[in-house]
Coordinates of C-alpha atoms in Angstrom, one line a residue:
L162 CA 38.2 -2.3 24.3
M163 CA 35.7 -4.8 22.9
L164 CA 32.2 -4.8 21.4
N165 CA 30.4 -8.2 21.7
G166 CA 33.8 -9.9 21.9
Y167 CA 35.4 -8.2 18.8
R168 CA 38.0 -5.5 18.7
L169 CA 36.9 -2.4 16.9
R170 CA 40.0 -1.8 14.8
P171 CA 38.9 -1.7 11.1
S172 CA 40.2 1.2 9.2
G173 CA 38.2 4.4 9.8
T174 CA 36.6 3.3 13.1
R175 CA 36.9 5.1 16.4
R176 CA 39.2 3.8 19.0
N177 CA 36.8 3.7 21.9
P178 CA 33.7 1.8 21.0
L179 CA 31.8 3.4 23.9
E180 CA 31.9 6.6 21.9
Y181 CA 29.5 5.1 19.4
R182 CA 26.7 5.1 22.0
D183 CA 26.7 8.9 21.6
D184 CA 26.7 8.8 17.8
W185 CA 24.7 5.9 16.2
N186 CA 25.2 7.3 12.8
A187 CA 28.9 6.9 13.2
W188 CA 28.5 3.3 14.2
I189 CA 26.3 2.7 11.2
R190 CA 28.8 4.3 8.9
D191 CA 32.0 2.7 10.4
I192 CA 30.8 -0.7 11.5
L193 CA 28.0 -1.5 9.0
G194 CA 29.8 0.4 6.3
V195 CA 26.5 2.0 5.2
R196 CA 26.0 5.3 3.5
L197 CA 22.7 7.0 4.6
D198 CA 21.5 10.2 3.1
R199 CA 20.9 13.4 5.1
K200 CA 17.2 12.6 5.8
Q201 CA 17.9 9.1 6.8
R202 CA 20.7 10.2 9.2
G203 CA 18.2 12.7 10.7
I204 CA 15.9 9.7 11.5
V205 CA 18.7 7.8 13.2
D206 CA 19.4 10.9 15.4
S207 CA 15.8 11.2 16.2
V208 CA 15.5 7.6 17.5
Q209 CA 18.7 8.1 19.4
F210 CA 17.5 11.2 21.2
N211 CA 13.7 10.9 21.2
R212 CA 11.3 8.4 22.8
R213 CA 9.0 8.2 19.8
T214 CA 9.7 8.7 16.1
S215 CA 7.3 8.7 13.2
V216 CA 8.4 8.4 9.6
R217 CA 6.1 8.6 6.6
S218 CA 7.6 7.9 3.2
G219 CA 7.2 7.7 -0.5
H220 CA 8.0 4.6 -2.6
A221 CA 11.5 3.1 -2.4
R222 CA 12.8 5.9 -0.2
G223 CA 14.7 3.7 2.2
K224 CA 12.5 3.8 5.3
D225 CA 12.8 0.1 6.1
F226 CA 16.5 0.0 5.3
T227 CA 17.0 2.9 7.8
A228 CA 14.9 1.1 10.4
A229 CA 17.1 -2.0 9.9
C230 CA 20.3 0.0 10.5
I231 CA 18.8 1.5 13.7
S232 CA 17.7 -2.0 14.9
L233 CA 21.3 -3.3 14.7
A234 CA 22.8 -0.2 16.2
F235 CA 20.5 -0.3 19.2
L236 CA 21.1 -4.0 19.7
Y237 CA 24.9 -3.9 19.6
L238 CA 25.5 -0.6 21.4
H239 CA 23.4 -1.6 24.4
R240 CA 23.5 -4.6 26.7
P241 CA 21.2 -6.0 27.8
A242 CA 18.8 -4.9 25.0
K243 CA 15.6 -6.1 23.4
V244 CA 14.8 -5.1 19.8
I245 CA 11.3 -6.0 18.5
N246 CA 10.4 -5.6 14.8
T247 CA 6.7 -6.0 14.0
A248 CA 4.4 -5.5 11.0
P249 CA 0.8 -6.3 10.0
T250 CA 1.8 -9.5 8.1
G251 CA 4.4 -12.2 8.5
R252 CA 5.7 -11.5 5.0
Q253 CA 6.5 -7.9 5.9
V254 CA 8.4 -9.1 8.9
T255 CA 10.5 -11.8 7.2
A256 CA 10.8 -10.6 3.6
I257 CA 11.3 -6.9 4.4
M258 CA 12.6 -6.2 7.9
M259 CA 14.5 -9.4 8.8
S260 CA 15.8 -9.7 5.2
E261 CA 17.3 -6.2 5.5
I262 CA 18.7 -6.9 9.0
S263 CA 20.2 -10.2 7.9
R264 CA 21.9 -8.7 4.9
L265 CA 23.4 -5.8 6.9
H266 CA 24.5 -8.2 9.6
A267 CA 26.3 -10.4 7.1
Q268 CA 28.0 -7.5 5.3
S269 CA 29.2 -5.7 8.5
R270 CA 32.8 -4.6 8.4
I271 CA 33.5 -6.6 11.5
P272 CA 31.7 -9.8 12.7
L273 CA 28.9 -8.7 15.0
G274 CA 28.3 -12.1 16.6
G275 CA 25.0 -13.7 17.3
E276 CA 23.1 -16.3 15.4
I277 CA 20.9 -15.0 12.5
L278 CA 17.6 -16.9 12.1
S279 CA 14.6 -16.2 9.9
E280 CA 12.9 -14.1 12.6
Q281 CA 15.5 -13.3 15.2
I282 CA 19.1 -12.7 16.2
K283 CA 20.1 -14.9 19.1
T284 CA 23.0 -13.9 21.3
G285 CA 22.8 -16.8 23.7
Q286 CA 21.4 -14.5 26.5
D287 CA 17.8 -14.2 27.4
D288 CA 18.0 -10.5 28.0
W289 CA 19.8 -9.6 24.8
F290 CA 18.2 -10.3 21.4
L291 CA 16.4 -9.1 18.3
I292 CA 13.1 -10.6 17.3
G293 CA 10.6 -10.1 14.5
F294 CA 6.9 -11.2 14.5
K295 CA 3.6 -10.5 12.9
A296 CA 1.7 -8.1 15.2
G297 CA -1.4 -10.2 15.1
D298 CA 0.5 -13.2 16.4
K299 CA 0.9 -11.6 19.9
K300 CA -2.1 -10.9 22.0
P301 CA -1.9 -7.5 23.8
E302 CA -1.1 -9.1 27.2
A303 CA 1.8 -11.1 25.6
W304 CA 3.8 -7.9 25.1
T305 CA 4.3 -7.5 28.9
G306 CA 7.0 -10.2 28.7
Y307 CA 9.3 -7.9 26.7
H308 CA 10.2 -5.4 29.4
S309 CA 13.9 -4.3 29.4
P310 CA 16.0 -1.3 30.6
N311 CA 17.0 -0.9 26.9
I312 CA 14.2 -1.6 24.5
L313 CA 13.5 -0.6 20.9
V314 CA 10.2 -1.4 19.1
V315 CA 10.2 -0.9 15.3
V316 CA 6.8 -1.0 13.5
T317 CA 6.9 -1.1 9.7
E318 CA 3.8 -0.5 7.6
A319 CA 2.4 1.0 10.8
S320 CA -0.8 2.2 9.1
G321 CA -2.1 -1.4 9.2
I322 CA -1.5 -1.9 13.0
P323 CA -4.6 -1.7 15.2
K324 CA -4.8 0.6 18.2
E325 CA -4.8 -2.3 20.7
T326 CA -1.3 -3.3 19.5
F327 CA 0.0 0.2 20.0
D328 CA -1.6 0.3 23.5
A329 CA 0.3 -2.9 24.3
I330 CA 3.6 -1.5 22.9
D331 CA 3.1 1.6 25.0
G332 CA 3.1 -0.7 28.1
V333 CA 6.6 -2.0 27.4
L334 CA 8.2 1.4 26.8
T335 CA 9.1 1.8 30.5
G336 CA 12.8 1.2 30.5
S337 CA 15.5 3.8 31.1
L338 CA 16.2 3.7 27.3
S339 CA 12.9 3.0 25.6
R340 CA 12.3 3.8 21.9
L341 CA 9.5 3.4 19.4
L342 CA 10.0 3.9 15.7
I343 CA 7.0 3.6 13.3
V344 CA 7.5 3.8 9.6
F345 CA 4.7 3.7 7.0
N346 CA 3.3 4.8 3.6
P347 CA 0.7 7.4 4.5
N348 CA -2.3 5.7 2.8
R349 CA -4.8 5.9 5.7
T350 CA -6.1 9.0 7.4
S351 CA -6.9 7.3 10.7
G352 CA -5.1 5.2 13.3
E353 CA -1.9 5.7 15.3
A354 CA 0.3 6.2 12.3
Y355 CA -1.9 9.1 11.1
Q356 CA -2.2 10.6 14.5
S357 CA 1.5 10.4 15.1
T358 CA 2.0 13.1 12.4
R359 CA -0.1 15.4 14.6
S360 CA 0.9 14.3 18.1
P361 CA 3.4 16.2 20.2
L362 CA 4.6 12.9 21.6
Y363 CA 6.4 12.0 18.3
S364 CA 9.4 13.4 16.5
K365 CA 8.1 13.6 12.9
H366 CA 9.9 12.9 9.7
K367 CA 9.0 12.5 6.0
L368 CA 10.9 10.9 3.1
S369 CA 9.8 12.4 -0.2
C370 CA 10.9 10.9 -3.4
L371 CA 11.1 14.4 -4.9
R372 CA 14.0 15.1 -2.4
A373 CA 15.8 11.8 -2.8
P374 CA 19.5 12.1 -3.7
N375 CA 19.2 10.0 -6.9
V376 CA 16.3 12.2 -8.1
R377 CA 17.9 15.5 -7.4
A378 CA 21.2 14.4 -9.0
R379 CA 19.5 12.7 -11.9
K380 CA 21.9 9.8 -11.5
I381 CA 22.4 6.9 -9.1
L382 CA 24.2 8.0 -6.0
I383 CA 22.6 5.5 -3.6
P384 CA 21.8 2.1 -5.3
G385 CA 18.4 0.7 -4.5
Q386 CA 16.7 4.0 -3.8
V387 CA 14.1 5.7 -6.0
D388 CA 15.6 7.3 -9.1
Y389 CA 14.9 10.2 -11.4
E390 CA 13.3 8.1 -14.2
W391 CA 10.7 6.6 -11.8
V392 CA 9.6 10.1 -10.7
A393 CA 9.6 11.5 -14.2
E394 CA 7.4 8.6 -15.4
K395 CA 4.8 9.4 -12.7
L396 CA 4.7 13.0 -13.7
E397 CA 3.7 11.9 -17.2
K398 CA 1.0 9.4 -16.1
P399 CA -2.5 10.7 -16.6
G400 CA -4.3 11.6 -13.4
W401 CA -1.2 11.5 -11.1
V402 CA -0.5 15.2 -11.4
T403 CA -2.0 18.3 -13.1
K404 CA 0.1 21.0 -14.5
I405 CA -0.7 24.4 -13.2
E406 CA 0.6 28.0 -13.4
Q407 CA 2.7 29.5 -10.7
D408 CA -0.1 32.0 -9.7
E409 CA -2.4 29.0 -9.1
A410 CA 0.0 27.2 -6.8
D411 CA -0.9 26.5 -3.2
P412 CA 1.8 24.4 -1.5
I413 CA 0.1 24.4 1.8
D414 CA -3.5 23.2 1.2
F415 CA -2.9 21.3 -2.1
H416 CA 0.8 20.3 -1.7
D417 CA 1.5 21.9 -5.1
F418 CA 5.2 21.7 -6.0
R419 CA 7.7 22.8 -8.6
F420 CA 9.8 20.3 -10.5
E421 CA 12.3 21.4 -13.2
G422 CA 10.6 24.7 -13.7
Q423 CA 7.0 23.4 -14.0
W424 CA 4.4 23.7 -11.2
Y425 CA 2.2 20.6 -10.5
R426 CA -0.8 19.8 -8.4
P427 CA -0.6 16.2 -7.2
G428 CA -3.4 13.6 -7.1
D429 CA -3.8 11.1 -4.3
L430 CA -1.6 8.5 -5.8
F431 CA 1.2 10.9 -6.3
L432 CA 0.8 12.3 -2.8
V433 CA 1.1 8.9 -1.2
K434 CA 3.6 7.1 -3.4
V435 CA 5.9 9.9 -4.4
M436 CA 5.6 12.8 -1.8
G437 CA 5.0 10.8 1.3
E438 CA 1.8 12.8 2.1
F439 CA -1.6 11.6 3.1
P440 CA -4.4 11.4 0.4
R441 CA -7.0 14.1 0.3
E442 CA -9.9 11.7 0.9
S443 CA -13.4 13.3 0.8
E444 CA -16.7 12.1 2.1
D445 CA -18.0 11.5 -1.5
Q446 CA -15.0 9.4 -2.5
L447 CA -16.4 5.9 -3.2
F448 CA -13.2 4.0 -2.5
P449 CA -10.7 5.4 0.0
L450 CA -7.1 4.7 -1.0
S451 CA -6.5 3.0 2.4
W452 CA -9.1 0.4 1.5
I453 CA -7.4 -0.4 -1.8
E454 CA -4.0 -0.7 -0.2
A455 CA -5.4 -3.1 2.4
A456 CA -7.0 -5.2 -0.4
N457 CA -3.7 -5.2 -2.2
Q458 CA -2.0 -6.5 0.9
R459 CA -4.6 -9.3 1.3
W460 CA -3.9 -10.2 -2.3
E461 CA -0.2 -10.5 -1.6
D462 CA -0.8 -12.7 1.4
T463 CA -3.2 -15.0 -0.5
Q464 CA -2.0 -18.2 -2.1
P465 CA -3.9 -18.5 -5.4
E466 CA -4.0 -22.3 -5.3
S467 CA -5.9 -22.0 -2.0
V468 CA -8.8 -20.2 -3.7
D469 CA -11.6 -22.4 -4.8
G470 CA -15.1 -22.0 -6.2
P471 CA -16.9 -20.9 -9.4
L472 CA -15.2 -18.2 -11.5
L473 CA -17.0 -14.9 -12.2
L474 CA -15.5 -13.2 -15.1
G475 CA -16.1 -9.5 -15.7
V476 CA -15.5 -8.5 -19.3
D477 CA -15.3 -4.9 -20.6
I478 CA -15.0 -5.1 -24.4
A479 CA -12.9 -2.6 -26.2
G480 CA -15.0 0.0 -28.2
M481 CA -14.4 3.0 -30.3
G482 CA -11.1 4.7 -29.5
R483 CA -10.0 2.1 -27.0
D484 CA -7.0 -0.2 -27.3
A485 CA -7.8 -3.1 -25.0
T486 CA -10.5 -5.5 -23.7
I487 CA -10.2 -6.1 -20.0
F488 CA -10.9 -9.4 -18.3
S489 CA -11.4 -9.4 -14.5
P490 CA -11.5 -12.9 -12.9
R491 CA -13.0 -13.3 -9.5
I492 CA -13.4 -16.4 -7.3
G493 CA -15.1 -15.5 -4.0
D494 CA -13.2 -12.8 -2.3
Y495 CA -10.2 -13.1 -4.6
I496 CA -9.7 -11.0 -7.8
G497 CA -7.1 -12.5 -10.0
K498 CA -4.7 -10.4 -12.1
L499 CA -6.5 -8.4 -14.7
M500 CA -6.0 -9.4 -18.3
A501 CA -5.8 -6.8 -21.1
F502 CA -6.1 -7.9 -24.7
S503 CA -5.4 -5.7 -27.7
K504 CA -8.5 -4.7 -29.5
A505 CA -9.5 -7.7 -31.6
D506 CA -12.3 -9.2 -33.6
H507 CA -15.4 -9.9 -31.4
M508 CA -15.3 -13.6 -32.3
V509 CA -11.7 -13.8 -31.0
S510 CA -12.8 -12.2 -27.7
A511 CA -15.7 -14.7 -27.5
G512 CA -13.3 -17.6 -28.1
R513 CA -11.0 -16.4 -25.3
I514 CA -13.9 -16.2 -22.9
K515 CA -15.2 -19.6 -23.9
N516 CA -11.8 -21.1 -23.3
I517 CA -11.6 -19.6 -19.8
L518 CA -15.1 -20.4 -18.5
K519 CA -16.0 -23.9 -17.3
P520 CA -19.6 -25.1 -17.0
K521 CA -20.1 -23.8 -13.4
D522 CA -18.5 -20.4 -14.2
T523 CA -20.2 -17.2 -15.3
G524 CA -19.2 -14.4 -17.6
F525 CA -20.6 -10.9 -17.2
I526 CA -20.3 -9.1 -20.5
D527 CA -20.8 -5.4 -20.8
T528 CA -23.4 -5.4 -23.6
I529 CA -23.8 -1.6 -24.0
G530 CA -22.1 -1.2 -27.3
E531 CA -19.4 -3.5 -28.5
G532 CA -20.0 -6.4 -26.1
A533 CA -23.5 -7.3 -27.4
G534 CA -22.1 -9.3 -30.3
V535 CA -19.7 -11.2 -28.0
H536 CA -22.5 -12.1 -25.6
S537 CA -24.7 -13.3 -28.4
R538 CA -22.0 -15.6 -29.8
L539 CA -21.3 -17.0 -26.3
I540 CA -25.0 -17.8 -25.8
E541 CA -25.0 -19.6 -29.2
Q542 CA -22.1 -21.7 -27.9
G543 CA -23.9 -22.6 -24.7
V544 CA -21.6 -20.5 -22.4
N545 CA -23.1 -19.2 -19.2
S546 CA -22.9 -15.5 -20.3
I547 CA -24.8 -12.7 -18.6
S548 CA -25.7 -9.5 -20.5
A549 CA -24.7 -6.9 -18.0
K550 CA -26.1 -3.4 -18.6
F551 CA -25.0 -0.7 -16.2
S552 CA -27.9 1.5 -17.4
E553 CA -30.7 -0.9 -16.4
S554 CA -32.7 -0.5 -13.2
A555 CA -31.4 -2.0 -9.9
E556 CA -34.8 -2.4 -8.5
G557 CA -34.8 -4.8 -5.5
V558 CA -31.0 -4.6 -5.0
R559 CA -29.8 -3.3 -1.6
D560 CA -26.4 -2.8 0.0
A561 CA -25.0 -5.0 2.8
T562 CA -26.9 -3.1 5.5
G563 CA -30.2 -3.6 3.6
E564 CA -30.8 0.2 3.7
R565 CA -29.4 1.7 0.5
E566 CA -31.0 1.5 -2.9
F567 CA -29.4 2.4 -6.3
L568 CA -30.2 4.6 -9.3
N569 CA -29.1 1.9 -11.7
S570 CA -27.1 -1.3 -12.0
R571 CA -23.8 0.6 -12.4
A572 CA -24.3 2.2 -9.0
A573 CA -25.3 -1.2 -7.5
C574 CA -22.2 -3.0 -8.9
Y575 CA -19.8 -0.4 -7.6
W576 CA -21.5 -0.2 -4.2
L577 CA -21.4 -3.9 -3.8
L578 CA -17.7 -3.8 -4.6
R579 CA -17.4 -1.1 -2.0
D580 CA -19.1 -3.2 0.6
A581 CA -16.7 -6.0 -0.2
L582 CA -13.8 -3.7 0.6
D583 CA -15.3 -1.8 3.5
P584 CA -13.3 -2.7 6.7
R585 CA -16.3 -1.7 8.8
L586 CA -18.2 -4.6 7.2
G587 CA -15.3 -7.0 7.6
G588 CA -14.1 -6.4 4.0
K589 CA -12.2 -9.4 2.8
L590 CA -11.8 -8.8 -1.0
A591 CA -8.3 -9.2 -2.3
L592 CA -7.4 -6.9 -5.2
P593 CA -4.2 -7.3 -7.3
P594 CA -1.8 -4.4 -7.1
D595 CA -2.4 -2.3 -10.2
D596 CA -1.7 1.4 -10.3
E597 CA -4.2 2.0 -13.1
L598 CA -7.0 0.1 -11.2
T599 CA -6.1 1.9 -8.0
Q600 CA -6.3 5.3 -9.7
E601 CA -9.6 4.5 -11.4
L602 CA -11.2 3.3 -8.2
T603 CA -10.0 6.2 -6.0
E604 CA -11.3 8.8 -8.6
I605 CA -14.9 7.7 -8.4
H606 CA -17.3 9.9 -6.4
W607 CA -20.9 9.3 -5.4
T608 CA -24.0 11.3 -4.3
V609 CA -27.4 10.6 -2.9
Q610 CA -30.4 11.7 -5.0
S611 CA -33.5 13.4 -3.6
N612 CA -35.3 10.0 -3.7
G613 CA -32.5 8.5 -1.5
K614 CA -30.9 6.3 -4.1
I615 CA -27.2 6.1 -4.6
K616 CA -25.8 7.6 -7.9
I617 CA -22.2 7.1 -9.2
E618 CA -20.8 10.1 -11.1
P619 CA -20.8 9.7 -14.9
K620 CA -17.9 7.9 -16.5
E621 CA -17.2 10.9 -18.7
D622 CA -16.4 13.0 -15.6
I623 CA -13.8 10.4 -14.5
K624 CA -12.3 10.2 -17.9
K625 CA -11.8 13.9 -18.0
R626 CA -9.7 13.8 -14.8
I627 CA -7.6 10.8 -15.5
G628 CA -7.3 11.0 -19.3
R629 CA -8.9 7.6 -20.0
S630 CA -12.0 5.5 -19.4
P631 CA -12.0 3.6 -16.1
D632 CA -12.2 0.2 -17.9
K633 CA -10.3 -1.8 -15.4
A634 CA -12.6 -0.6 -12.6
D635 CA -15.6 -1.4 -14.7
A636 CA -14.4 -5.0 -15.3
V637 CA -14.0 -5.6 -11.6
A638 CA -17.4 -4.0 -10.8
L639 CA -19.0 -6.3 -13.4
T640 CA -18.2 -9.3 -11.3
F641 CA -20.6 -7.9 -8.7
Y642 CA -23.4 -7.6 -11.2
P643 CA -26.6 -8.3 -9.2
F644 CA -28.8 -9.9 -11.8
R645 CA -28.7 -13.1 -13.8
R646 CA -30.1 -12.5 -17.3
Q647 CA -30.0 -14.5 -20.5
T648 CA -28.1 -17.5 -19.2
R649 CA -27.3 -20.5 -21.4
F650 CA -30.5 -22.0 -20.2
G651 CA -32.4 -19.1 -21.9
S652 CA -34.2 -17.7 -18.8
A653 CA -33.7 -15.0 -16.2
S654 CA -32.9 -16.2 -12.7
G655 CA -33.4 -13.0 -10.7
I656 CA -31.2 -11.2 -8.2
M657 CA -27.9 -12.9 -7.2
R658 CA -27.5 -13.4 -3.5

């Protein structure tokens, strides 16, 4: 008995390879030599016996590794067969899915056969292959060419896939053995991925870091998976969780949980990145987490050397009780990595800014408090420095729709930042992945005053919730400051457009 031309006779394998078609987990264990945990094995069984499977997951919980194991099992246990791996970006296809598949294929306990390429496994037969591609590279009608009696479609980072793509995928799931597996971090409360957790069409699974084998055992049982130290670190980070008493706990509505004898109430970042749960986004939340995650992905996909234009530098100067001054560099729709400098003499900060800014660049210095001296020194040196005061009027400034007005410049800056991230407005802004920045942005709430103007909640309220001032968010928002004041030419130049 043969499988793809090779005898199945390594130690520990079953004698009849056809038996593996009834137990994919056994094939993954015996042939790939992989040890999956109980939750991962449950996902394998789900794909084997259910038409649609949905998996939401916390960080480093092995969702893509499990999907790669399933992809190979399906391909080599069925013939003919077509396995399609897709994702929102090409990097996710090649660097995540195909990388995992290639490694598993190479380390298999027996040679599996086929030629491994960067985005496919070729078997030499047109009706038997595995292929990976960016979802946006295929128009919906192009999916019709992938019909097969045995077909598996794996969608990773499924939260970022549009409905039109899922409609096209649905059109190819017509074979006698048709399977759809979608895996994702639950950062968006809309779309097919979100709906899959509520739809009766899907078998639903969750991979929580709190239940990971390495975390529960407090030692490494499965290399590469999330470990106890990572979770413990997140429990200590301000704003990620709140300690509560047992009589306050509400595991249903708030996802409160007990860890090592202490009850906690998770914030949105902890819900998504640790527990594999959707964020509790509210209508008054200024920046939904899904927008930030999408902007982080755009940042990962952008080549910094391709970004060109004048630099806008937002600077939040360290004040009383603060340890760092934050620089936020922006060129067009690209925010560079934020820079944090230990609290230093104001003239040192002015020197750093002067060395960064070229003649066509602009610095926006928070001059309420400590930054006033820095700005004055920059003006003396002929640097194009703008005195940015969040408290001043935003008269004449409107949002992207031309309808909304703002209580002050702080509200205007943050709302213009929001417009640059809003997918409904074609948001293109790329934000560097930064947990502190993400937390600060997603904690900001807004209201509409009786006069119709937008108001952003006080910084003190945010600080109480997260245990620090939202300085990184302020630095980024400063790059959207809508006025030019006190330039090196010594005159005001009005509203920036």
